[in-house]
Amino acid sequence: MKGLRLVNVSNVCFFPGSNVTKMRKKQILLLKIGVVVWVCVIYAFFLHKPSSTQKSHDITEQLDKLEEELNKQSQFYTVLLNKLRTMYQQQQNLGDDAVLQESCVPSYPQDPIIESPLLDGPVLPVLLIACNRDAAVRRSLDLLLKYRPSQERFPIVVSQDCGHRPTREAIESYGDKVTLIQHPDLSDIEVPLKERKFKGYFLIARHYRWALNQMFQKFEYEAVIIVEDDLDIAPDFYEYFSATYPILRADPSLWCVSAWNDNAHLRNSSALLLPASINVLPPVYLAPGPCLPHSSTHTM
């Protein structure tokens, strides 16, 4: 044919599909790699997610506990506030009732004041034996003056040995509430060597003798209540000696009446005395303190 040229293409080989296959393989490989990476990322994300969840759970529990404590505190203060309101209201009501009762109750003449029996009776002076303990003397005198019902019936005389100036100044600070006498003999006492450890008792005995001579011979008291400077008296101290003084006067076998309970415990037992013996004053064969001797037994 004119215008046409025949070309033999039997020896020419052209495979366009081979390049396409290679490209597809690369795409598949990249896709697989991407999938693997995506899976790893997702796995890592879910792997760490429970720890944050646990922390969130712990925080939630702490918040719940805090809320519970706050609720308890709120309930407590609410109950307390209600109680205070109730008490305040009751006091208001009592006040109104008291005012109402005072306005409604007719006035009557007041009963005569009955004086205490401790205001009348024999004079029982208190002799306080002191030396060099000014703090103890103050404490003892404070209690003696606090519970003393009458200065005229229960005069307080402080006899001081040792010549200790702070103790003397402490006694003088009470003014005319007490009387101070001072032992003039401050010399040493010679005692046998075997009795050297009892030297303090010799000095105390000398002081007692001089002080009792002053009370019975100089001041001419018939009886005296002796106390030491480290004694804390009970509120019924004066009442006790007022009640037992007639017993001392009536029984010639008694040398003194003591407020010191030497029979608080049985000698051979740790058990206390029976309640039936509370009203019993058993005799003892010592001179305990504080005690109440009278002039007829004083032979110094």
PDB file of C-alpha atoms in Angstrom:
ATOM      1  CA  MET A   1       0.000   0.000   0.000  1.00  0.00           C
ATOM      2  CA  LYS A   2       1.246   3.441  -0.930  1.00  0.00           C
ATOM      3  CA  GLY A   3       2.058   5.666   2.016  1.00  0.00           C
ATOM      4  CA  LEU A   4       2.288   2.763   4.427  1.00  0.00           C
ATOM      5  CA  ARG A   5       5.488   1.332   5.816  1.00  0.00           C
ATOM      6  CA  LEU A   6       5.577  -2.037   7.334  1.00  0.00           C
ATOM      7  CA  VAL A   7       7.662  -2.488  10.376  1.00  0.00           C
ATOM      8  CA  ASN A   8       8.585  -5.877  11.795  1.00  0.00           C
ATOM      9  CA  VAL A   9       7.989  -5.741  15.439  1.00  0.00           C
ATOM     10  CA  SER A  10       8.271  -9.394  16.118  1.00  0.00           C
ATOM     11  CA  ASN A  11      11.653  -8.930  17.749  1.00  0.00           C
ATOM     12  CA  VAL A  12      10.643  -5.932  19.923  1.00  0.00           C
ATOM     13  CA  CYS A  13       9.450  -6.864  23.460  1.00  0.00           C
ATOM     14  CA  PHE A  14       7.586  -4.256  25.580  1.00  0.00           C
ATOM     15  CA  PHE A  15       6.237  -5.185  29.089  1.00  0.00           C
ATOM     16  CA  PRO A  16       4.511  -2.192  30.595  1.00  0.00           C
ATOM     17  CA  GLY A  17       2.984  -4.314  33.440  1.00  0.00           C
ATOM     18  CA  SER A  18       6.343  -4.996  35.163  1.00  0.00           C
ATOM     19  CA  ASN A  19       6.824  -1.386  36.375  1.00  0.00           C
ATOM     20  CA  VAL A  20       3.296  -1.274  37.641  1.00  0.00           C
ATOM     21  CA  THR A  21       3.868  -4.415  39.658  1.00  0.00           C
ATOM     22  CA  LYS A  22       6.960  -3.002  41.293  1.00  0.00           C
ATOM     23  CA  MET A  23       5.146   0.169  42.239  1.00  0.00           C
ATOM     24  CA  ARG A  24       2.287  -1.816  43.680  1.00  0.00           C
ATOM     25  CA  LYS A  25       4.689  -3.891  45.754  1.00  0.00           C
ATOM     26  CA  LYS A  26       6.301  -0.748  47.130  1.00  0.00           C
ATOM     27  CA  GLN A  27       2.916   0.694  47.973  1.00  0.00           C
ATOM     28  CA  ILE A  28       1.871  -2.501  49.708  1.00  0.00           C
ATOM     29  CA  LEU A  29       5.133  -2.557  51.650  1.00  0.00           C
ATOM     30  CA  LEU A  30       4.709   1.044  52.714  1.00  0.00           C
ATOM     31  CA  LEU A  31       1.123   0.326  53.666  1.00  0.00           C
ATOM     32  CA  LYS A  32       2.200  -2.620  55.787  1.00  0.00           C
ATOM     33  CA  ILE A  33       4.874  -0.544  57.474  1.00  0.00           C
ATOM     34  CA  GLY A  34       2.333   2.198  58.152  1.00  0.00           C
ATOM     35  CA  VAL A  35      -0.117  -0.317  59.587  1.00  0.00           C
ATOM     36  CA  VAL A  36       2.558  -1.761  61.855  1.00  0.00           C
ATOM     37  CA  VAL A  37       3.555   1.696  63.062  1.00  0.00           C
ATOM     38  CA  TRP A  38      -0.082   2.637  63.650  1.00  0.00           C
ATOM     39  CA  VAL A  39      -0.669  -0.571  65.612  1.00  0.00           C
ATOM     40  CA  CYS A  40       2.421   0.103  67.740  1.00  0.00           C
ATOM     41  CA  VAL A  41       1.267   3.642  68.461  1.00  0.00           C
ATOM     42  CA  ILE A  42      -2.226   2.463  69.401  1.00  0.00           C
ATOM     43  CA  TYR A  43      -0.766  -0.289  71.578  1.00  0.00           C
ATOM     44  CA  ALA A  44       1.525   2.127  73.364  1.00  0.00           C
ATOM     45  CA  PHE A  45      -1.378   4.508  73.935  1.00  0.00           C
ATOM     46  CA  PHE A  46      -3.585   1.830  75.441  1.00  0.00           C
ATOM     47  CA  LEU A  47      -0.647   0.419  77.407  1.00  0.00           C
ATOM     48  CA  HIS A  48      -0.152   3.687  79.327  1.00  0.00           C
ATOM     49  CA  LYS A  49      -3.792   4.550  79.609  1.00  0.00           C
ATOM     50  CA  PRO A  50      -4.555   2.261  82.650  1.00  0.00           C
ATOM     51  CA  SER A  51      -1.932   4.031  84.823  1.00  0.00           C
ATOM     52  CA  SER A  52      -3.551   7.399  84.256  1.00  0.00           C
ATOM     53  CA  THR A  53      -6.898   5.774  84.899  1.00  0.00           C
ATOM     54  CA  GLN A  54      -5.574   4.394  88.197  1.00  0.00           C
ATOM     55  CA  LYS A  55      -4.302   7.806  89.219  1.00  0.00           C
ATOM     56  CA  SER A  56      -7.621   9.312  88.356  1.00  0.00           C
ATOM     57  CA  HIS A  57      -9.317   6.610  90.411  1.00  0.00           C
ATOM     58  CA  ASP A  58      -7.071   7.324  93.436  1.00  0.00           C
ATOM     59  CA  ILE A  59      -7.755  11.042  93.216  1.00  0.00           C
ATOM     60  CA  THR A  60     -11.468  10.319  93.023  1.00  0.00           C
ATOM     61  CA  GLU A  61     -11.270   8.158  96.153  1.00  0.00           C
ATOM     62  CA  GLN A  62      -9.380  10.874  98.038  1.00  0.00           C
ATOM     63  CA  LEU A  63     -11.926  13.456  97.010  1.00  0.00           C
ATOM     64  CA  ASP A  64     -14.723  11.141  98.145  1.00  0.00           C
ATOM     65  CA  LYS A  65     -13.052  10.655 101.542  1.00  0.00           C
ATOM     66  CA  LEU A  66     -12.510  14.383 101.921  1.00  0.00           C
ATOM     67  CA  GLU A  67     -16.119  15.029 101.073  1.00  0.00           C
ATOM     68  CA  GLU A  68     -17.205  12.413 103.602  1.00  0.00           C
ATOM     69  CA  GLU A  69     -15.064  13.997 106.347  1.00  0.00           C
ATOM     70  CA  LEU A  70     -16.430  17.429 105.539  1.00  0.00           C
ATOM     71  CA  ASN A  71     -19.963  16.071 105.747  1.00  0.00           C
ATOM     72  CA  LYS A  72     -19.229  14.523 109.135  1.00  0.00           C
ATOM     73  CA  GLN A  73     -17.739  17.777 110.417  1.00  0.00           C
ATOM     74  CA  SER A  74     -20.702  19.686 109.122  1.00  0.00           C
ATOM     75  CA  GLN A  75     -23.117  17.303 110.854  1.00  0.00           C
ATOM     76  CA  PHE A  76     -21.146  17.532 114.117  1.00  0.00           C
ATOM     77  CA  TYR A  77     -21.159  21.322 114.160  1.00  0.00           C
ATOM     78  CA  THR A  78     -24.814  21.345 113.216  1.00  0.00           C
ATOM     79  CA  VAL A  79     -25.667  19.120 116.192  1.00  0.00           C
ATOM     80  CA  LEU A  80     -23.466  21.228 118.475  1.00  0.00           C
ATOM     81  CA  LEU A  81     -25.099  24.422 117.290  1.00  0.00           C
ATOM     82  CA  ASN A  82     -28.547  22.945 117.914  1.00  0.00           C
ATOM     83  CA  LYS A  83     -27.528  21.944 121.444  1.00  0.00           C
ATOM     84  CA  LEU A  84     -26.224  25.419 122.163  1.00  0.00           C
ATOM     85  CA  ARG A  85     -29.415  26.926 120.883  1.00  0.00           C
ATOM     86  CA  THR A  86     -31.434  24.551 123.071  1.00  0.00           C
ATOM     87  CA  MET A  87     -29.349  25.381 126.156  1.00  0.00           C
ATOM     88  CA  TYR A  88     -29.638  29.083 125.476  1.00  0.00           C
ATOM     89  CA  GLN A  89     -33.385  28.766 125.089  1.00  0.00           C
ATOM     90  CA  GLN A  90     -33.635  26.780 128.327  1.00  0.00           C
ATOM     91  CA  GLN A  91     -31.655  29.443 130.180  1.00  0.00           C
ATOM     92  CA  GLN A  92     -33.912  32.104 128.775  1.00  0.00           C
ATOM     93  CA  ASN A  93     -36.955  30.131 129.910  1.00  0.00           C
ATOM     94  CA  LEU A  94     -35.471  29.567 133.367  1.00  0.00           C
ATOM     95  CA  GLY A  95     -34.711  33.248 133.665  1.00  0.00           C
ATOM     96  CA  ASP A  96     -38.258  34.141 132.724  1.00  0.00           C
ATOM     97  CA  ASP A  97     -39.624  31.557 135.175  1.00  0.00           C
ATOM     98  CA  ALA A  98     -37.401  32.889 137.968  1.00  0.00           C
ATOM     99  CA  VAL A  99     -38.563  36.424 137.348  1.00  0.00           C
ATOM    100  CA  LEU A 100     -42.154  35.207 137.275  1.00  0.00           C
ATOM    101  CA  GLN A 101     -41.724  33.266 140.516  1.00  0.00           C
ATOM    102  CA  GLU A 102     -40.101  36.212 142.263  1.00  0.00           C
ATOM    103  CA  SER A 103     -42.966  38.419 141.226  1.00  0.00           C
ATOM    104  CA  CYS A 104     -45.581  35.873 142.338  1.00  0.00           C
ATOM    105  CA  VAL A 105     -44.073  34.671 145.626  1.00  0.00           C
ATOM    106  CA  PRO A 106     -45.184  36.817 148.557  1.00  0.00           C
ATOM    107  CA  SER A 107     -42.492  38.293 150.757  1.00  0.00           C
ATOM    108  CA  TYR A 108     -42.066  36.784 154.216  1.00  0.00           C
ATOM    109  CA  PRO A 109     -39.882  37.963 157.059  1.00  0.00           C
ATOM    110  CA  GLN A 110     -36.426  36.441 156.888  1.00  0.00           C
ATOM    111  CA  ASP A 111     -35.462  33.739 159.337  1.00  0.00           C
ATOM    112  CA  PRO A 112     -33.024  34.797 162.025  1.00  0.00           C
ATOM    113  CA  ILE A 113     -29.406  34.016 161.224  1.00  0.00           C
ATOM    114  CA  ILE A 114     -28.171  31.095 163.305  1.00  0.00           C
ATOM    115  CA  GLU A 115     -24.569  31.619 164.274  1.00  0.00           C
ATOM    116  CA  SER A 116     -22.126  28.754 163.992  1.00  0.00           C
ATOM    117  CA  PRO A 117     -21.456  26.900 167.266  1.00  0.00           C
ATOM    118  CA  LEU A 118     -17.744  27.340 166.520  1.00  0.00           C
ATOM    119  CA  LEU A 119     -18.091  31.023 167.335  1.00  0.00           C
ATOM    120  CA  ASP A 120     -18.863  30.205 170.977  1.00  0.00           C
ATOM    121  CA  GLY A 121     -16.864  27.981 173.282  1.00  0.00           C
ATOM    122  CA  PRO A 122     -13.504  27.795 175.024  1.00  0.00           C
ATOM    123  CA  VAL A 123     -10.513  29.505 173.486  1.00  0.00           C
ATOM    124  CA  LEU A 124      -8.389  26.962 171.626  1.00  0.00           C
ATOM    125  CA  PRO A 125      -5.236  28.643 170.315  1.00  0.00           C
ATOM    126  CA  VAL A 126      -3.291  27.159 167.422  1.00  0.00           C
ATOM    127  CA  LEU A 127       0.462  26.788 167.947  1.00  0.00           C
ATOM    128  CA  LEU A 128       2.346  26.520 164.653  1.00  0.00           C
ATOM    129  CA  ILE A 129       5.877  25.139 165.055  1.00  0.00           C
ATOM    130  CA  ALA A 130       8.198  26.680 162.453  1.00  0.00           C
ATOM    131  CA  CYS A 131      11.894  26.767 161.684  1.00  0.00           C
ATOM    132  CA  ASN A 132      13.357  27.608 158.274  1.00  0.00           C
ATOM    133  CA  ARG A 133      10.733  26.726 155.657  1.00  0.00           C
ATOM    134  CA  ASP A 134       9.137  30.019 154.689  1.00  0.00           C
ATOM    135  CA  ALA A 135       7.135  28.615 151.740  1.00  0.00           C
ATOM    136  CA  ALA A 136       5.652  25.843 153.900  1.00  0.00           C
ATOM    137  CA  VAL A 137       4.780  28.343 156.639  1.00  0.00           C
ATOM    138  CA  ARG A 138       2.923  30.538 154.147  1.00  0.00           C
ATOM    139  CA  ARG A 139       0.936  27.601 152.805  1.00  0.00           C
ATOM    140  CA  SER A 140       0.028  26.355 156.278  1.00  0.00           C
ATOM    141  CA  LEU A 141      -0.960  29.813 157.546  1.00  0.00           C
ATOM    142  CA  ASP A 142      -3.056  30.480 154.456  1.00  0.00           C
ATOM    143  CA  LEU A 143      -5.148  27.378 155.153  1.00  0.00           C
ATOM    144  CA  LEU A 144      -5.378  28.039 158.889  1.00  0.00           C
ATOM    145  CA  LEU A 145      -6.678  31.538 158.207  1.00  0.00           C
ATOM    146  CA  LYS A 146      -8.952  30.388 155.399  1.00  0.00           C
ATOM    147  CA  TYR A 147     -10.907  27.924 157.551  1.00  0.00           C
ATOM    148  CA  ARG A 148     -10.680  29.760 160.883  1.00  0.00           C
ATOM    149  CA  PRO A 149     -14.227  30.671 161.992  1.00  0.00           C
ATOM    150  CA  SER A 150     -13.183  33.117 164.717  1.00  0.00           C
ATOM    151  CA  GLN A 151      -9.940  34.915 165.477  1.00  0.00           C
ATOM    152  CA  GLU A 152     -10.954  35.445 169.110  1.00  0.00           C
ATOM    153  CA  ARG A 153     -11.648  31.787 169.784  1.00  0.00           C
ATOM    154  CA  PHE A 154      -8.826  30.374 167.659  1.00  0.00           C
ATOM    155  CA  PRO A 155      -5.836  32.736 167.940  1.00  0.00           C
ATOM    156  CA  ILE A 156      -2.809  31.592 165.949  1.00  0.00           C
ATOM    157  CA  VAL A 157       0.645  31.708 167.542  1.00  0.00           C
ATOM    158  CA  VAL A 158       3.705  30.876 165.434  1.00  0.00           C
ATOM    159  CA  SER A 159       6.762  29.746 167.358  1.00  0.00           C
ATOM    160  CA  GLN A 160       9.932  29.991 165.270  1.00  0.00           C
ATOM    161  CA  ASP A 161      13.240  28.293 165.936  1.00  0.00           C
ATOM    162  CA  CYS A 162      16.483  28.398 163.872  1.00  0.00           C
ATOM    163  CA  GLY A 163      16.531  32.199 163.458  1.00  0.00           C
ATOM    164  CA  HIS A 164      15.787  31.966 159.730  1.00  0.00           C
ATOM    165  CA  ARG A 165      15.168  35.515 158.471  1.00  0.00           C
ATOM    166  CA  PRO A 166      12.994  34.733 155.362  1.00  0.00           C
ATOM    167  CA  THR A 167      10.707  32.594 157.538  1.00  0.00           C
ATOM    168  CA  ARG A 168      10.403  35.354 160.130  1.00  0.00           C
ATOM    169  CA  GLU A 169       9.578  37.897 157.431  1.00  0.00           C
ATOM    170  CA  ALA A 170       6.960  35.552 155.967  1.00  0.00           C
ATOM    171  CA  ILE A 171       5.279  35.239 159.376  1.00  0.00           C
ATOM    172  CA  GLU A 172       5.405  38.975 160.039  1.00  0.00           C
ATOM    173  CA  SER A 173       3.731  39.667 156.686  1.00  0.00           C
ATOM    174  CA  TYR A 174       0.417  38.414 158.154  1.00  0.00           C
ATOM    175  CA  GLY A 175       0.303  41.332 160.567  1.00  0.00           C
ATOM    176  CA  ASP A 176      -2.075  41.080 163.514  1.00  0.00           C
ATOM    177  CA  LYS A 177      -3.713  37.923 162.152  1.00  0.00           C
ATOM    178  CA  VAL A 178      -1.025  35.848 163.877  1.00  0.00           C
ATOM    179  CA  THR A 179       1.332  36.232 166.838  1.00  0.00           C
ATOM    180  CA  LEU A 180       5.048  35.494 166.417  1.00  0.00           C
ATOM    181  CA  ILE A 181       7.236  34.192 169.239  1.00  0.00           C
ATOM    182  CA  GLN A 182      10.894  33.261 168.701  1.00  0.00           C
ATOM    183  CA  HIS A 183      12.910  30.631 170.538  1.00  0.00           C
ATOM    184  CA  PRO A 184      15.779  32.529 172.181  1.00  0.00           C
ATOM    185  CA  ASP A 185      18.125  29.563 172.647  1.00  0.00           C
ATOM    186  CA  LEU A 186      19.775  28.815 169.298  1.00  0.00           C
ATOM    187  CA  SER A 187      22.831  27.118 170.792  1.00  0.00           C
ATOM    188  CA  ASP A 188      23.954  23.670 169.747  1.00  0.00           C
ATOM    189  CA  ILE A 189      23.086  20.562 171.761  1.00  0.00           C
ATOM    190  CA  GLU A 190      25.695  18.058 172.869  1.00  0.00           C
ATOM    191  CA  VAL A 191      24.462  14.514 172.313  1.00  0.00           C
ATOM    192  CA  PRO A 192      26.230  11.164 172.705  1.00  0.00           C
ATOM    193  CA  LEU A 193      28.004   9.873 169.632  1.00  0.00           C
ATOM    194  CA  LYS A 194      25.683   6.894 169.262  1.00  0.00           C
ATOM    195  CA  GLU A 195      22.682   9.238 169.235  1.00  0.00           C
ATOM    196  CA  ARG A 196      24.201  11.786 166.856  1.00  0.00           C
ATOM    197  CA  LYS A 197      21.723  10.874 164.122  1.00  0.00           C
ATOM    198  CA  PHE A 198      18.870  11.859 166.464  1.00  0.00           C
ATOM    199  CA  LYS A 199      20.268  15.326 167.121  1.00  0.00           C
ATOM    200  CA  GLY A 200      17.477  16.962 165.140  1.00  0.00           C
ATOM    201  CA  TYR A 201      14.908  15.391 167.453  1.00  0.00           C
ATOM    202  CA  PHE A 202      16.677  16.864 170.483  1.00  0.00           C
ATOM    203  CA  LEU A 203      16.484  20.333 168.929  1.00  0.00           C
ATOM    204  CA  ILE A 204      12.798  19.890 168.076  1.00  0.00           C
ATOM    205  CA  ALA A 205      12.008  18.637 171.596  1.00  0.00           C
ATOM    206  CA  ARG A 206      13.736  21.673 173.110  1.00  0.00           C
ATOM    207  CA  HIS A 207      11.710  23.959 170.872  1.00  0.00           C
ATOM    208  CA  TYR A 208       8.437  22.176 171.756  1.00  0.00           C
ATOM    209  CA  ARG A 209       9.140  22.485 175.482  1.00  0.00           C
ATOM    210  CA  TRP A 210       9.843  26.200 175.274  1.00  0.00           C
ATOM    211  CA  ALA A 211       6.815  26.871 173.029  1.00  0.00           C
ATOM    212  CA  LEU A 212       4.411  24.945 175.282  1.00  0.00           C
ATOM    213  CA  ASN A 213       5.731  26.769 178.345  1.00  0.00           C
ATOM    214  CA  GLN A 214       4.956  30.035 176.575  1.00  0.00           C
ATOM    215  CA  MET A 215       1.420  28.930 175.727  1.00  0.00           C
ATOM    216  CA  PHE A 216       0.499  27.513 179.136  1.00  0.00           C
ATOM    217  CA  GLN A 217       2.531  29.721 181.493  1.00  0.00           C
ATOM    218  CA  LYS A 218       2.967  33.056 179.748  1.00  0.00           C
ATOM    219  CA  PHE A 219      -0.290  33.249 177.767  1.00  0.00           C
ATOM    220  CA  GLU A 220      -2.152  31.072 180.348  1.00  0.00           C
ATOM    221  CA  TYR A 221      -4.151  29.065 177.835  1.00  0.00           C
ATOM    222  CA  GLU A 222      -5.893  25.943 179.103  1.00  0.00           C
ATOM    223  CA  ALA A 223      -5.371  23.978 175.897  1.00  0.00           C
ATOM    224  CA  VAL A 224      -3.511  24.401 172.638  1.00  0.00           C
ATOM    225  CA  ILE A 225      -3.742  22.909 169.142  1.00  0.00           C
ATOM    226  CA  ILE A 226      -0.248  22.037 167.886  1.00  0.00           C
ATOM    227  CA  VAL A 227       0.477  21.900 164.158  1.00  0.00           C
ATOM    228  CA  GLU A 228       3.701  21.796 162.175  1.00  0.00           C
ATOM    229  CA  ASP A 229       4.655  24.091 159.329  1.00  0.00           C
ATOM    230  CA  ASP A 230       4.185  21.516 156.550  1.00  0.00           C
ATOM    231  CA  LEU A 231       0.584  20.621 157.405  1.00  0.00           C
ATOM    232  CA  ASP A 232      -2.402  21.163 155.107  1.00  0.00           C
ATOM    233  CA  ILE A 233      -5.487  21.207 157.302  1.00  0.00           C
ATOM    234  CA  ALA A 234      -8.947  19.990 156.284  1.00  0.00           C
ATOM    235  CA  PRO A 235     -12.018  22.260 156.235  1.00  0.00           C
ATOM    236  CA  ASP A 236     -13.363  20.591 159.410  1.00  0.00           C
ATOM    237  CA  PHE A 237     -10.102  21.077 161.328  1.00  0.00           C
ATOM    238  CA  TYR A 238     -11.497  23.522 163.885  1.00  0.00           C
ATOM    239  CA  GLU A 239     -14.803  21.699 164.184  1.00  0.00           C
ATOM    240  CA  TYR A 240     -13.019  18.431 164.969  1.00  0.00           C
ATOM    241  CA  PHE A 241     -10.994  19.841 167.851  1.00  0.00           C
ATOM    242  CA  SER A 242     -13.981  21.769 169.184  1.00  0.00           C
ATOM    243  CA  ALA A 243     -15.965  18.534 169.333  1.00  0.00           C
ATOM    244  CA  THR A 244     -13.187  16.430 170.912  1.00  0.00           C
ATOM    245  CA  TYR A 245     -12.033  18.966 173.494  1.00  0.00           C
ATOM    246  CA  PRO A 246     -14.802  18.000 175.991  1.00  0.00           C
ATOM    247  CA  ILE A 247     -13.648  14.366 175.701  1.00  0.00           C
ATOM    248  CA  LEU A 248     -10.106  15.414 176.551  1.00  0.00           C
ATOM    249  CA  ARG A 249     -11.304  17.310 179.607  1.00  0.00           C
ATOM    250  CA  ALA A 250     -13.563  14.495 180.804  1.00  0.00           C
ATOM    251  CA  ASP A 251     -11.078  11.598 180.528  1.00  0.00           C
ATOM    252  CA  PRO A 252      -8.025  11.977 182.820  1.00  0.00           C
ATOM    253  CA  SER A 253      -6.245   9.114 181.065  1.00  0.00           C
ATOM    254  CA  LEU A 254      -5.957  11.129 177.852  1.00  0.00           C
ATOM    255  CA  TRP A 255      -2.940  13.333 177.292  1.00  0.00           C
ATOM    256  CA  CYS A 256      -4.115  14.856 174.050  1.00  0.00           C
ATOM    257  CA  VAL A 257      -6.574  14.481 171.188  1.00  0.00           C
ATOM    258  CA  SER A 258      -5.024  13.852 167.787  1.00  0.00           C
ATOM    259  CA  ALA A 259      -6.311  14.538 164.293  1.00  0.00           C
ATOM    260  CA  TRP A 260      -3.581  12.358 162.808  1.00  0.00           C
ATOM    261  CA  ASN A 261      -5.010   8.925 161.990  1.00  0.00           C
ATOM    262  CA  ASP A 262      -2.394   6.493 163.243  1.00  0.00           C
ATOM    263  CA  ASN A 263      -4.933   3.691 162.887  1.00  0.00           C
ATOM    264  CA  ALA A 264      -5.724   4.184 159.211  1.00  0.00           C
ATOM    265  CA  HIS A 265      -4.495   0.657 158.438  1.00  0.00           C
ATOM    266  CA  LEU A 266      -4.377  -2.517 160.475  1.00  0.00           C
ATOM    267  CA  ARG A 267      -0.863  -3.429 161.571  1.00  0.00           C
ATOM    268  CA  ASN A 268      -0.939  -6.956 160.124  1.00  0.00           C
ATOM    269  CA  SER A 269      -3.163  -6.324 157.137  1.00  0.00           C
ATOM    270  CA  SER A 270      -3.388  -3.925 154.225  1.00  0.00           C
ATOM    271  CA  ALA A 271      -7.178  -3.806 154.565  1.00  0.00           C
ATOM    272  CA  LEU A 272      -8.806  -0.619 155.756  1.00  0.00           C
ATOM    273  CA  LEU A 273     -10.696  -0.500 159.004  1.00  0.00           C
ATOM    274  CA  LEU A 274     -14.314  -1.517 158.811  1.00  0.00           C
ATOM    275  CA  PRO A 275     -16.896   1.237 158.230  1.00  0.00           C
ATOM    276  CA  ALA A 276     -18.351   0.482 161.656  1.00  0.00           C
ATOM    277  CA  SER A 277     -15.171   1.847 163.235  1.00  0.00           C
ATOM    278  CA  ILE A 278     -15.396   5.251 161.550  1.00  0.00           C
ATOM    279  CA  ASN A 279     -17.147   6.699 164.593  1.00  0.00           C
ATOM    280  CA  VAL A 280     -14.539   5.243 166.951  1.00  0.00           C
ATOM    281  CA  LEU A 281     -11.462   7.148 168.141  1.00  0.00           C
ATOM    282  CA  PRO A 282      -9.070   4.419 169.327  1.00  0.00           C
ATOM    283  CA  PRO A 283      -6.354   5.438 171.802  1.00  0.00           C
ATOM    284  CA  VAL A 284      -2.686   5.392 170.811  1.00  0.00           C
ATOM    285  CA  TYR A 285       0.462   5.473 172.905  1.00  0.00           C
ATOM    286  CA  LEU A 286       2.355   8.154 170.992  1.00  0.00           C
ATOM    287  CA  ALA A 287       2.056  11.921 170.796  1.00  0.00           C
ATOM    288  CA  PRO A 288       1.049  12.319 167.148  1.00  0.00           C
ATOM    289  CA  GLY A 289       0.469  15.623 165.432  1.00  0.00           C
ATOM    290  CA  PRO A 290      -1.535  17.664 165.077  1.00  0.00           C
ATOM    291  CA  CYS A 291      -2.753  17.197 168.625  1.00  0.00           C
ATOM    292  CA  LEU A 292      -4.653  19.052 171.340  1.00  0.00           C
ATOM    293  CA  PRO A 293      -3.073  18.773 174.807  1.00  0.00           C
ATOM    294  CA  HIS A 294      -4.420  20.701 177.789  1.00  0.00           C
ATOM    295  CA  SER A 295      -2.692  22.382 180.686  1.00  0.00           C
ATOM    296  CA  SER A 296      -3.331  19.640 183.260  1.00  0.00           C
ATOM    297  CA  THR A 297      -1.129  17.217 181.304  1.00  0.00           C
ATOM    298  CA  HIS A 298       1.679  19.718 180.794  1.00  0.00           C
ATOM    299  CA  THR A 299       4.414  19.104 183.375  1.00  0.00           C
ATOM    300  CA  MET A 300       7.487  20.521 181.607  1.00  0.00           C
TER     301      MET A 300
END
